[in-house]
Amino acid sequence: MHHNPFTTMRSLKLAEGCKGTQVYALNPPPGGGVGDKLLQHLQDHLRVNSIRSKSSRTYHQSSLLLPYGLPVTDLLEPQIDPSLKFPDLVEKMAEVYRRVAASTSLERSGAFLEQCAVFRGLSDPKLFRRSLRSSRQHAVDVHAKVVLSSWLRFERREDELIGTCSMDCCGRNLECPKASLVPGYDPVTVYDPCRCSGSNGVAECSTSDEAFAFAFEYDMSFCIGDEEVRCVRYKIASLSRPFKAMLYGGFRETKLGTISFTENGVSVEGMRAAEVFSRTKRLDEFPPHVVLELLKLANRFCCDELKSCCDTHLARLVSTLDEAMVLIEYGLEESAYLLVAACLQVFLRELPSSMHNPNVIKIFCSVEGRERLASLGHASFALYFFLSQIAMEDDMKSNTTVMILERLVECAVESWEKQLAYHQLGVVMLERKEYKDAQRAFNTAVEAGHLYSLVGVARSKFKRDHRYSAYKIINSLISDHKAATGWMHQERSLYCSGKEKLLDLDTATELDPTLTFPYKFRAVALVEENQFNAAISELNKVLGFKASPDCLEMRAWVSIGKEDYEGALKDIRALLTLEPNFMMFNGKIHGDHMVELLRPLAHQRSQADCWMQLFDHWSSVDDIGSLAVVHEMLAHDPGNSLLRFRQSLLLLRLNCQKAAMRSLRLARNHSKLKHERLVYEGWILYDTGHREEALAKAEESISIQRSFEVFFLKAYALADSTLDPKSSEYVIQLLEEALRCPSDALRKGQALNNLGSVYVDCDKLDLAADCYTNALNIKHTRAHQGLARVYHLKNHRKAAYDEMTKLIEKAQNNASAYEKRSEYCDREMAQSDLSLATELDPLRTYPYRYRAAVLMDDHKENEAIQELSKAISFKPDLQLLHLRAAFYDSMGEGASAIKDCEAALCIDPSHADTLDLYHKARETNATDQK
């Protein structure tokens, strides 16, 4: 559907912020509304067009595409990260590891939740998910199990899979909605298959041996209205102490055969049910409304066993949002812990849609709602931590988000909880332009120990025109830290000018090249000097290793300014793949609308042309270009599941896992064939850490139809472990089977490449060379790397070097090629290649490790430590930390070695080499201290 540009522009008058994106400053056209401004632009264009030259028409064409002008440096700002950040992340990770290791079984789930909060701010989502699984594994009470299992499900975004129910089970106790309602600490079986196909998870009350006796001697009755309910006195007395006192305690009722019960608020149906329960201890024959009445009776007469059974029985019945909305009120009224837990579970597993239900919002967001939940033990920091992540992602500025964060603050007890709660509240208040409240929240976070919140304090002051005060805060922070971080210098750059600003930005990039703001600022500064090509080059530096939507937007913006509409369109298509709802130009225009405006100015391609271009981009290792082509193809054929799958593969290569998972879910939803859907479901499971379940999906798909993708999935999942010869042979068979099935050259090239890799591992070098050669024949460029490895293993080092040179010449993204080529040349040439690799992609860790090892060989220990520390400061990688710990250990610096080992084990607690080094360093350190 094509939008009228006038209507679209006029509808954007109130759009002030850019949800989830970087906010840019603009040169605003003076006076008038947004629609009037654009209309005036168009009228000027039509009037001038008749008297001006072609170059003038081109200028006005650009101005129409940039109705808000270009960004200016004076008002550019970096976003404040809502996650926890630390001046010394390694120290914090080591501290969290020690806390987990020292925690009791009751404390361990909370310790892992803190680890979740620390990992939330890192770029690898797998670390966060692993910690979340560990927190759920060690959860003790039902509330924690419900919250954490629902959170794990949300991380996979199963709500976006068509045809799935919120209460569907993934097959493991870890996320099973029924297993979550079983109390108790059981970390061993949490990864086992659940018993959903058998029992209902929540244990039904047991039945005594005499429960099914056929004859009872009724010796009394309760009279309710005109009806009598015959009962067994001692059975009723066994329900509770009050009943026992009534019937055997010497009161008047003790001697009566008929007791009036009319004034006690119990119906005849309810009393008959109580009588049956007193004999059978069962509730399954009664409808829900009767069980609810029994729950009331149980509370009134202190019938603990009856209450527990009613609570359990009702919890088993909750499965829909409507049921949960009704039953939670009964649960809260009657203090039914399990029933409320079951209702909460439905609300949480229906997220994010349930967040827009006013009744759910009232329960979660209001002070009264939190207090009612807290009275039953159902208002926890974990619950509101989960809700806050969803609310902030949905709408950072909404009242709902503020209320949830206020409840999070109320639940915060430990220092890290207060740090996170107040910091997030500060970020939201800053976005809402409520600067005093933001400063107050940030200050409280700082008082709790979160130094990164000083950035928020400074920014809040800056927004209130206290620029020098903001400068002093950050300057003091930098002075207090011997090893200042990139984000400190980035923030200080906002509050200074001229050379000092540029120096801070350059220092920020040197300390942390992953920060995007310095690149954008330098690019805009170059645009202001009319150096558009230099601005593009500056942005290319960061986009070469980090597919950042805000940098793609900036590059598109600059491209429009230099009238490169093809390049602008490519970048906008790529960023819309990453964030489909991206709003450009300070949140004023939807990216899709910009595509419609630019499309007539770019080259028009048929679907067949697009396939050819995709093949070319794929072959030249141009992942951004490939994303843009796939986006264009999907515009013509939005229901093409194969294209969605291709899109997910590209996104994974770019390390954009969230967007990749969204594409996979869309591929699954659009697929019309069951065997295809199973393959996509398998990939979703595999990419979120569920390998066994992924293999089960592959088997089910094969049983329906053999296909390239299912064999490739199965081979890939099986190869993701240390393969013995027998397993390797099986993976080879699977890949050969995949190659026999129909597919296109893009995928067959990948399969041949993978097959060659397995052959190399099996020492079948000639077969591996054949695979790589065949892959290269169909332009799978990455196969040069595999073929180089074969040459190297055959001691043909020069041939290996030449092969990697071919890859460098063909690949647009070639940092990994330079890194790999360094293995096939002498030390000096290797150093040169690795320097280039680091320049192109500073996130690659091997170059740092190599250079550090060389320095250690040359007995330059301090320089070696500095080389590793340089990378660890912005990427706390397991291998980097392990190597630095080993260096420290060899230098006799036991405390530093132990700290690095603990940080590495926080990332992977089962890493054998680090565990060995850790135990050795601790023993040595303990001996030295004696």
XYZ file of N, CA and C in Angstrom, residues 1-15 34-35 38 68 583 587-594 596-597:
90
model
N 0.849 -1.185 0.000
C 0.000 0.000 0.000
C 0.884 1.233 0.000
N 0.664 2.150 -0.916
C 1.472 3.356 -1.024
C 0.793 4.473 -0.231
N 1.581 5.202 0.547
C 1.050 6.268 1.380
C 1.168 7.603 0.672
N 0.152 8.428 0.862
C 0.210 9.790 0.347
C 1.225 10.584 1.167
N 2.264 11.166 0.525
C 3.302 11.855 1.287
C 2.792 13.035 2.092
N 1.740 13.732 1.577
C 1.209 14.875 2.315
C 0.552 14.403 3.605
N -0.270 13.337 3.488
C -0.949 12.797 4.659
C 0.058 12.308 5.690
N 1.066 11.581 5.191
C 2.072 11.025 6.100
C 2.818 12.120 6.831
N 3.237 13.136 6.093
C 4.003 14.203 6.706
C 3.175 14.959 7.737
N 1.904 15.229 7.395
C 1.071 15.989 8.340
C 0.827 15.189 9.614
N 0.771 13.872 9.473
C 0.483 13.035 10.641
C 1.650 12.953 11.598
N 2.792 13.532 11.226
C 3.998 13.397 12.044
C 4.291 14.639 12.882
N 3.330 15.570 12.951
C 3.593 16.809 13.675
C 3.959 16.553 15.131
N 3.287 15.562 15.732
C 3.497 15.330 17.154
C 4.611 14.346 17.435
N 5.187 13.760 16.382
C 6.243 12.757 16.608
C 7.507 13.451 17.055
N 4.731 20.764 9.930
C 5.521 19.859 9.093
C 4.921 19.736 7.699
N 3.582 19.555 7.615
C 2.950 19.430 6.310
C 3.090 20.694 5.484
N 6.650 20.948 4.017
C 6.886 20.103 2.852
C 6.138 20.631 1.639
N 13.948 17.942 6.570
C 14.405 18.437 7.869
C 15.895 18.764 7.854
N 12.134 4.688 12.661
C 11.688 6.027 12.261
C 12.912 6.888 12.008
N 12.803 10.651 14.198
C 11.518 10.020 14.454
C 10.367 10.618 13.675
N 10.663 11.307 12.581
C 9.604 11.994 11.832
C 9.050 11.164 10.677
N 9.877 10.328 10.050
C 9.431 9.594 8.860
C 9.770 8.120 9.018
N 8.802 7.270 8.745
C 9.039 5.825 8.810
C 9.986 5.410 7.679
N 10.874 4.501 7.986
C 11.834 4.039 6.993
C 11.174 3.522 5.729
N 10.041 2.835 5.871
C 9.320 2.316 4.692
C 8.913 3.447 3.758
N 8.540 4.586 4.339
C 8.122 5.714 3.504
C 9.311 6.274 2.731
N 10.481 6.288 3.370
C 11.679 6.753 2.668
C 12.030 5.821 1.514
N 9.871 4.240 -0.302
C 8.949 4.586 -1.382
C 9.373 5.868 -2.098
N 9.925 6.821 -1.354
C 10.369 8.065 -1.968
C 11.633 7.881 -2.809
